[in-house]
CSV table of C-alpha atoms in Angstrom, one decimal:
chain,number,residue,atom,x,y,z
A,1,UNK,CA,-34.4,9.5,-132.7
A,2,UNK,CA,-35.6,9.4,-128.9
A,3,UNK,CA,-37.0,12.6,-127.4
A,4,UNK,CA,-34.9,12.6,-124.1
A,5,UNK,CA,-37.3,14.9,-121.3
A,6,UNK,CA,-35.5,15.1,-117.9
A,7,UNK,CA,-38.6,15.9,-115.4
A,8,UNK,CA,-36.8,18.3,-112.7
A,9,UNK,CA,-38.9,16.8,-109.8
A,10,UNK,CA,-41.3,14.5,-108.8
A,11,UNK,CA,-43.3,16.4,-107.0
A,12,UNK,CA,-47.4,17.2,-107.5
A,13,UNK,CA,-46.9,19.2,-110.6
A,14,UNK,CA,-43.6,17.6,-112.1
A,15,UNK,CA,-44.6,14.3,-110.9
A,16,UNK,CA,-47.9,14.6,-112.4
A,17,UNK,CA,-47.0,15.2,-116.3
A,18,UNK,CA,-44.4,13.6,-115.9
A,19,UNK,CA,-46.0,10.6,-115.0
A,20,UNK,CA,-48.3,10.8,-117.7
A,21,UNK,CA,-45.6,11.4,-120.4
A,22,UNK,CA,-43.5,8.3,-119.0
A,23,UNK,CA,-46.7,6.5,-118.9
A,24,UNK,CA,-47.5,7.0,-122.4
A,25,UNK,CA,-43.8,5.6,-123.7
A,26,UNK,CA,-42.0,9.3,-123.5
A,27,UNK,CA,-37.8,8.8,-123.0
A,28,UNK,CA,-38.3,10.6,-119.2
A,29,UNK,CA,-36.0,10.4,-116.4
A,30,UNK,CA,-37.1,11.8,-113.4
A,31,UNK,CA,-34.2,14.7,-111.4
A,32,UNK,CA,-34.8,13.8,-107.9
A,33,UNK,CA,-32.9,14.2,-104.8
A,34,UNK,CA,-31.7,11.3,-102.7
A,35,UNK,CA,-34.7,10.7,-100.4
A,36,UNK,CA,-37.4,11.3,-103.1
A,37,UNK,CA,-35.5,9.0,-105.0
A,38,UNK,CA,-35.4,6.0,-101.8
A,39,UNK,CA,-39.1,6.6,-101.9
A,40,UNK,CA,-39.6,6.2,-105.3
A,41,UNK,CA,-37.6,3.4,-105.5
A,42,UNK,CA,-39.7,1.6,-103.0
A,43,UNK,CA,-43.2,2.8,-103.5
A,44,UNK,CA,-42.9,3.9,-107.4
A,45,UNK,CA,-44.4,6.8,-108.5
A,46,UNK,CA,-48.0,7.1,-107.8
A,47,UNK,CA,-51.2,9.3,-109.1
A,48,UNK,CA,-54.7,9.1,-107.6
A,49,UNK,CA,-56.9,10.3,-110.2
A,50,UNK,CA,-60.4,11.0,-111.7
A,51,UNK,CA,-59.0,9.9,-114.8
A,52,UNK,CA,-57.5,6.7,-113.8
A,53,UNK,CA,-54.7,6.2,-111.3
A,54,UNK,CA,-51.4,4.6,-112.4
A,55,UNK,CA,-48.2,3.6,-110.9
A,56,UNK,CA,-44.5,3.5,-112.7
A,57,UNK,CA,-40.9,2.5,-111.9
A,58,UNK,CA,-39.6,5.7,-113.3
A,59,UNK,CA,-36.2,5.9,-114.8
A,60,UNK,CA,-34.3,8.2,-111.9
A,61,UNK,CA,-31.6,10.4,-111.5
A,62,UNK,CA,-29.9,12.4,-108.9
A,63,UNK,CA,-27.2,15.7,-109.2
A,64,UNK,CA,-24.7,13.4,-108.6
A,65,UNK,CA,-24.9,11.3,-111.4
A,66,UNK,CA,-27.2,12.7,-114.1
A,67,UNK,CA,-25.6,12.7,-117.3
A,68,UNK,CA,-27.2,15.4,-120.3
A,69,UNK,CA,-27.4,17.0,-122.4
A,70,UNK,CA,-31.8,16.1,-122.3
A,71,UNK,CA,-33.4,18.1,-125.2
A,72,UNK,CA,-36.4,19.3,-123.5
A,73,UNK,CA,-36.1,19.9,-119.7
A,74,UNK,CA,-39.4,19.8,-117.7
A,75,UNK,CA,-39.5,22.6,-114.6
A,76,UNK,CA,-41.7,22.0,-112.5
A,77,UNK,CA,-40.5,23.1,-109.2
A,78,UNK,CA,-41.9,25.9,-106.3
A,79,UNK,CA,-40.3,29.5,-106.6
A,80,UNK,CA,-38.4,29.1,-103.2
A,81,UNK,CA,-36.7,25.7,-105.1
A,82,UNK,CA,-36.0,26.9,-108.2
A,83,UNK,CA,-32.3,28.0,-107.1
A,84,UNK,CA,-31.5,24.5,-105.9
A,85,UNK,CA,-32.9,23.2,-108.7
A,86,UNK,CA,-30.9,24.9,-111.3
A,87,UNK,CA,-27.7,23.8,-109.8
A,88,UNK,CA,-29.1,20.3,-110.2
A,89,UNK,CA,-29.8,20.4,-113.7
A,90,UNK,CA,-27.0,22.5,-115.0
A,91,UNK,CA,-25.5,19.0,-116.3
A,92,UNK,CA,-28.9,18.6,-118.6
A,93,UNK,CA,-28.3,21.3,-120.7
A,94,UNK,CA,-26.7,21.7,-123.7
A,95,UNK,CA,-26.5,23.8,-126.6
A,96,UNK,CA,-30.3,22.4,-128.2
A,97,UNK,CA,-31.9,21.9,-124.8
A,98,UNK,CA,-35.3,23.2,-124.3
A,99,UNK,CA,-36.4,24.6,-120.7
A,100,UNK,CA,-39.9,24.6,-120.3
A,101,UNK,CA,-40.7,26.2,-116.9
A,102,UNK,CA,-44.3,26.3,-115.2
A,103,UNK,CA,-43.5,28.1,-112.3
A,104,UNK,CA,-45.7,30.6,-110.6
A,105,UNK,CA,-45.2,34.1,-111.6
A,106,UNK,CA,-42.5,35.4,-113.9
A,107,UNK,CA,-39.7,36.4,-111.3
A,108,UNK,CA,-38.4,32.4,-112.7
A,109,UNK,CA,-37.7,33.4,-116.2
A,110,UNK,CA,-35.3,36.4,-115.4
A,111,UNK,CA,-33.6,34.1,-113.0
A,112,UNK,CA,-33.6,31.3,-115.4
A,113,UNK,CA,-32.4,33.5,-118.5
A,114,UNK,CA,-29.6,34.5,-116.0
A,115,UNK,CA,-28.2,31.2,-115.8
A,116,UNK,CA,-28.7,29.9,-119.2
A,117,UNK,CA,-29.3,32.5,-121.7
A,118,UNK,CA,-32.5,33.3,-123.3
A,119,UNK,CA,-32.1,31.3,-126.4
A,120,UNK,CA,-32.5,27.9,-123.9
A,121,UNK,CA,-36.2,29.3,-122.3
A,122,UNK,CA,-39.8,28.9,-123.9
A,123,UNK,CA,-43.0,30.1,-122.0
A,124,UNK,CA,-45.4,27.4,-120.1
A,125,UNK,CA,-48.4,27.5,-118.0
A,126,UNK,CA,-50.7,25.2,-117.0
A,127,UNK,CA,-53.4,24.8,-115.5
A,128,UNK,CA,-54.3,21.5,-112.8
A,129,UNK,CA,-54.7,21.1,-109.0
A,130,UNK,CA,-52.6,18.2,-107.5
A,131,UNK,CA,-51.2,17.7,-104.2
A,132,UNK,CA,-48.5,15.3,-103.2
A,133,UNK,CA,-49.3,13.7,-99.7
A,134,UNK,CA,-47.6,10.8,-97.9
A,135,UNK,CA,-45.4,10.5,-101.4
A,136,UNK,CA,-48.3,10.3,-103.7
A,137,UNK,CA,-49.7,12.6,-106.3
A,138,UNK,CA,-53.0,13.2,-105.9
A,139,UNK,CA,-55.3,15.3,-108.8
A,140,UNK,CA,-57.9,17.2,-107.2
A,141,UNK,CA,-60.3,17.8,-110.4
A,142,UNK,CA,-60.2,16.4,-114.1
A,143,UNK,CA,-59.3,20.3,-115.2
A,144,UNK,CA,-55.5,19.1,-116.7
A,145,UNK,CA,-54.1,21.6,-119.3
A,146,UNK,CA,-50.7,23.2,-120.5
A,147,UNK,CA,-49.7,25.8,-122.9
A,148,UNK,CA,-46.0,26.5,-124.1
A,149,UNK,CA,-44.5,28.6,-126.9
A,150,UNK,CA,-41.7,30.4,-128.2
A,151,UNK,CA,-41.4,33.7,-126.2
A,152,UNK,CA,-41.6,36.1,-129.3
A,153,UNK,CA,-44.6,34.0,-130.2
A,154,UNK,CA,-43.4,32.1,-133.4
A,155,UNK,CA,-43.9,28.5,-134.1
A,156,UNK,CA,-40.6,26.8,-134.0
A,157,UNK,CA,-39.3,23.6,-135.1
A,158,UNK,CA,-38.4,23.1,-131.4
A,159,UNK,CA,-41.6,24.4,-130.3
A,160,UNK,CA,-43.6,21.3,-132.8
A,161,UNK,CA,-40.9,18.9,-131.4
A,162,UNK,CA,-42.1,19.7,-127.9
A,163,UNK,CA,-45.6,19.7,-129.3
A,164,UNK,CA,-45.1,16.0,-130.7
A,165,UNK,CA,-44.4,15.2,-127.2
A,166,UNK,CA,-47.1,16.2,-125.6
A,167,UNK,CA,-50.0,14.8,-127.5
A,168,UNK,CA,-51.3,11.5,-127.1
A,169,UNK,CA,-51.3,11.5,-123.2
A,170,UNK,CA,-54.7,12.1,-122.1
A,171,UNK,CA,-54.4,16.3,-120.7
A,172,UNK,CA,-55.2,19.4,-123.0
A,173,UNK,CA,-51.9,20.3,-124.5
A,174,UNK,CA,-51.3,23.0,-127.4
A,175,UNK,CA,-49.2,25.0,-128.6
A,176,UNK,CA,-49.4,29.1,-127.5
A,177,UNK,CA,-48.3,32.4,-129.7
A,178,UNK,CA,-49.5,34.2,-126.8
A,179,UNK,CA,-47.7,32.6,-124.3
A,180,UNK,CA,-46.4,35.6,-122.2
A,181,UNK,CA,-49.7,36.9,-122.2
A,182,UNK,CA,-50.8,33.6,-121.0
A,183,UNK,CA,-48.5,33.8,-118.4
A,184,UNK,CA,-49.4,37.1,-117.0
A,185,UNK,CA,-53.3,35.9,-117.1
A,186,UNK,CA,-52.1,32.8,-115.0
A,187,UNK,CA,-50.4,34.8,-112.7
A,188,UNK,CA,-53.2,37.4,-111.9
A,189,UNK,CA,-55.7,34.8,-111.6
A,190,UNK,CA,-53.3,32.9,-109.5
A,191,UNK,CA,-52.4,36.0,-107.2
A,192,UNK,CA,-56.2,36.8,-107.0
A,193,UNK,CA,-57.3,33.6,-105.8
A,194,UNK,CA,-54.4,32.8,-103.4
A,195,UNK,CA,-54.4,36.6,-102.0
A,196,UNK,CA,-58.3,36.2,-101.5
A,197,UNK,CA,-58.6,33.1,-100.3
A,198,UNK,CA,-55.4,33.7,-97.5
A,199,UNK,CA,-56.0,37.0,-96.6
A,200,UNK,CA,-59.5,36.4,-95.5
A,201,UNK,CA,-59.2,32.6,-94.2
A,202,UNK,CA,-61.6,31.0,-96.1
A,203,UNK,CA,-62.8,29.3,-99.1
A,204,UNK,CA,-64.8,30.8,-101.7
A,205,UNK,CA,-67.7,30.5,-100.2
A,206,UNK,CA,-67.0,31.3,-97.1
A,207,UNK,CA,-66.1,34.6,-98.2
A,208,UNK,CA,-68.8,35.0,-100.3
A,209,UNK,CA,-71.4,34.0,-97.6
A,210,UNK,CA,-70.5,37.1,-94.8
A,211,UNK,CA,-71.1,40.9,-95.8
A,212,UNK,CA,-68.2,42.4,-97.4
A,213,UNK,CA,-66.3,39.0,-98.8
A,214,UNK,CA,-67.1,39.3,-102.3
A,215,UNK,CA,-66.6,42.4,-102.6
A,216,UNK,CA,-63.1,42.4,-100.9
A,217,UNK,CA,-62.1,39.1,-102.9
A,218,UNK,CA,-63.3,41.1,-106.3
A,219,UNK,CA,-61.2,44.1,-105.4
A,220,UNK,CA,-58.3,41.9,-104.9
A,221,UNK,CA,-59.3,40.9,-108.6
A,222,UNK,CA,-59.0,44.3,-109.8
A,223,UNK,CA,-55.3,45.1,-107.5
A,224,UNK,CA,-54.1,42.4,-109.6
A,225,UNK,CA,-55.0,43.1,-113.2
A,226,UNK,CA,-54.2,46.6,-112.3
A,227,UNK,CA,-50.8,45.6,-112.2
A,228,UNK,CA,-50.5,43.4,-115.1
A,229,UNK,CA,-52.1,46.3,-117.7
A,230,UNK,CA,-49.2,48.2,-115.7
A,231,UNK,CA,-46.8,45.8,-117.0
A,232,UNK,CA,-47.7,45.5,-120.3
A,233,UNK,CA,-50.2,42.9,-120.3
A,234,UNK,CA,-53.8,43.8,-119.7
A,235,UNK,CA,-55.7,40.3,-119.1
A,236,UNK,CA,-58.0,39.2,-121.5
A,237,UNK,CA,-61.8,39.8,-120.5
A,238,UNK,CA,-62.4,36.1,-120.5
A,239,UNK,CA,-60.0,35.6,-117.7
A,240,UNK,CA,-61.6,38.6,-116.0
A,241,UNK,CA,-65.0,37.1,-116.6
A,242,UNK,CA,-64.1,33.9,-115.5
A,243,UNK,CA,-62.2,34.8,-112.2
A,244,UNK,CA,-64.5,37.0,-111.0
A,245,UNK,CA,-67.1,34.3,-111.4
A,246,UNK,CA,-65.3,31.9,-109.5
A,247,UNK,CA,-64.6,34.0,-106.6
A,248,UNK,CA,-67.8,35.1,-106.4
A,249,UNK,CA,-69.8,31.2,-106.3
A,250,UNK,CA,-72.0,30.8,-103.4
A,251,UNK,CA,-71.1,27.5,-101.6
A,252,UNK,CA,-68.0,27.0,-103.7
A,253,UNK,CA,-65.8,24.8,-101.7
A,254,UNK,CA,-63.1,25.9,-104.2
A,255,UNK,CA,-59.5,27.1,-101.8
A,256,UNK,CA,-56.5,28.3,-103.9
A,257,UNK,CA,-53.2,26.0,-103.7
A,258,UNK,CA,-51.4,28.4,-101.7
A,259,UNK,CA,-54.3,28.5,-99.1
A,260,UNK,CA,-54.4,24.8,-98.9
A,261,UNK,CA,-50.3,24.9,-98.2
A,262,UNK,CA,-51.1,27.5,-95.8
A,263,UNK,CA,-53.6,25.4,-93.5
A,264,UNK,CA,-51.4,22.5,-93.8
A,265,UNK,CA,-48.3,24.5,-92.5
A,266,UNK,CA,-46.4,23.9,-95.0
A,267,UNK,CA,-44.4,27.0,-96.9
A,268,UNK,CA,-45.7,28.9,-99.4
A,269,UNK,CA,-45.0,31.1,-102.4
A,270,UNK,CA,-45.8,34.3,-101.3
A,271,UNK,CA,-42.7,35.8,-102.8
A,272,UNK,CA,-43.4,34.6,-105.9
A,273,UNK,CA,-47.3,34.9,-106.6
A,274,UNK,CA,-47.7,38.1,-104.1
A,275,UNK,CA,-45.1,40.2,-103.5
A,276,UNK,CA,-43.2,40.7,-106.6
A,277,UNK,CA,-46.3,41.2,-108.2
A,278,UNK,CA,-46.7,44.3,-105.5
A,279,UNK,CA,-43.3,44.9,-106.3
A,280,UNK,CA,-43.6,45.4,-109.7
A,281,UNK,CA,-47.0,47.3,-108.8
A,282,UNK,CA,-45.4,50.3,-106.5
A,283,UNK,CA,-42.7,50.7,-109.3
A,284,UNK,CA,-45.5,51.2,-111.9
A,285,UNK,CA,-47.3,53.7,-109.0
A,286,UNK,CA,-50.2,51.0,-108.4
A,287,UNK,CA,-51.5,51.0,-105.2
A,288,UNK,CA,-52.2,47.2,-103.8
A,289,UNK,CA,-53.1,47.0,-100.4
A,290,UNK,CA,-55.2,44.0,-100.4
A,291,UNK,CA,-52.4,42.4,-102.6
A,292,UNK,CA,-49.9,43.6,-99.6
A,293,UNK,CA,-51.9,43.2,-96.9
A,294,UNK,CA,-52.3,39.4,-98.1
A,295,UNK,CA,-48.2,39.1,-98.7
A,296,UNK,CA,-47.3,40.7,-95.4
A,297,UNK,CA,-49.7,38.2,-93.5
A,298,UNK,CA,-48.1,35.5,-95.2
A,299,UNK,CA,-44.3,37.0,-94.6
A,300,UNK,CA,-45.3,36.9,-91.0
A,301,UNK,CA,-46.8,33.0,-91.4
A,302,UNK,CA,-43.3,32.0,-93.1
A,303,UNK,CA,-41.4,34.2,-90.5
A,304,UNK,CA,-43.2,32.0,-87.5
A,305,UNK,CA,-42.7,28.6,-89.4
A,306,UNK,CA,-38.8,29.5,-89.5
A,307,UNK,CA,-38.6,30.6,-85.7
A,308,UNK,CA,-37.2,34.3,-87.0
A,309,UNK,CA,-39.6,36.0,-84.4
A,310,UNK,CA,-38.1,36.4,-81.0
């Protein structure tokens, strides 16, 4: 019996695994809205990358005439979309589907539990750095991974069906019993990175070349695990280790995703990688200035790019 995987998106990080499951044979059809879909239509999907570039006629579908249920649905959308995007794939689910979000953050999964009970979410993060630009999807570095898993950290029948799914198509997929942890880590390095790098205008080494960067970009570190051990999920000392060495490479020309959106004007996910993570800090009594500092500068940015300021 066909897998059905309804890919809510075709945008960088939807598009991209998506591409690569429809690629490899997967049953994917591709939630889009009209325009997407025109371009799409006419252009076909496309991926520049490292590891090969490809282009596909994917199966498409908009609101309007998507038909469900899909038994595992791919979310792959930015925070300040996801409310759109669950009104779009309401039709997709039915009482077996599988929502497997990789948003940014965790404010999604409350939201997403909301509207479709707990029963229908597993946990995902993954890791790879992809743009779209001028329609196409373009991967930034080979690094390609994703992690999903049952939220109480059992391995499910559902959980080896999704599993089945993903092998076979060329990125690091597995299986996680840890995935909320995994999420929290993702999120802190995430918040770190995107706080650092858009608070002090720069890439990482930028900051690290003047006096004071590193240190202000490691402190940033520390705001945010802070808040995570606050929460309940102290990050591992690997992805302490490992964060703290990235923001502190001489020369690195490495820029978070959000900093990138940033300098190309486009709007960014400050609600949902910065300030509910302060949020969640001040109700915990954590102190986060750098964290808020870093939000409020971007609040300001998205406030400007609206026309809200007199």
């Amino acid at each position: 019996m066909s897998f059905k995987i309804l890919i809510v998106g075709a945008g960088a990080v939807g598009g991209y695994f998506g591409a690569r499951l429809a690629a490899a044979g997967r049953d994917v059809t591709f939630l889009v809205r009209p325009k997407r879909a025109e371009a799409l239509r006419g252009q076909g999907l496309q991926v520049k990358s490292p590891l090969g570039d490809l282009t596909l006629q994917p199966k498409l579908a908009t609101a309007e005439d998507l038909s469900g249920p899909f038994d595992l649905i791919f979310l792959g959308v930015k925070g300040y979309a996801l409310e759109a995007a669950m009104q779009d794939l309401a039709a997709a689910v039915g009482p077996g589907s599988i929502i497997l979000p990789v948003l940014n953050g965790m404010a999604h999964m409350g939201r997403l539990e909301a509207r479709f009970g707990r029963d229908a979410l597993i946990g995902g993060a993954c890791r790879v750095a992809v743009t779209l630009e001028d329609g196409v999807i373009r991967q930034l570095n080979p690094l390609q991974q994703i992690g999903y898993g049952e939220l109480d950290g059992t391995v499910s029948e559902r959980i080896r069906a999704v599993d089945a799914a993903m092998h076979g198509l060329g990125f690091d997929a597995a299986i996680s019993t840890r995935i909320m942890p995994d999420m929290w880590d993702k999120w802190v390095q995430l918040a770190s990175l995107g706080a650092a790098t858009c608070l002090l205008r720069g890439t990482v080494g930028e900051i690290v070349a003047v006096s004071g960067g590193q240190a202000t970009a490691l402190a940033v570190l520390q705001e945010a695990a802070d808040v995570a051990r606050s929460s309940g999920y102290p990050p591992s000392e690997g992805l302490m280790s490992a964060t703290a060495a990235m923001l502190s490479q001489q020369g690195s020309p490495f820029a978070s995703s959000m900093y990138r959106d940033l300098m190309g004007g486009a709007q960014v996910e400050v609600d949902e990688i910065l300030q509910d993570l302060v949020d969640r800090g001040h109700a915990k009594g954590i102190e986060t200035p750098l964290l808020q500092a870093a939000a409020t500068q971007l609040h300001i940015y998205q406030a400007a790019k609206a026309g809200l300021h007199a």
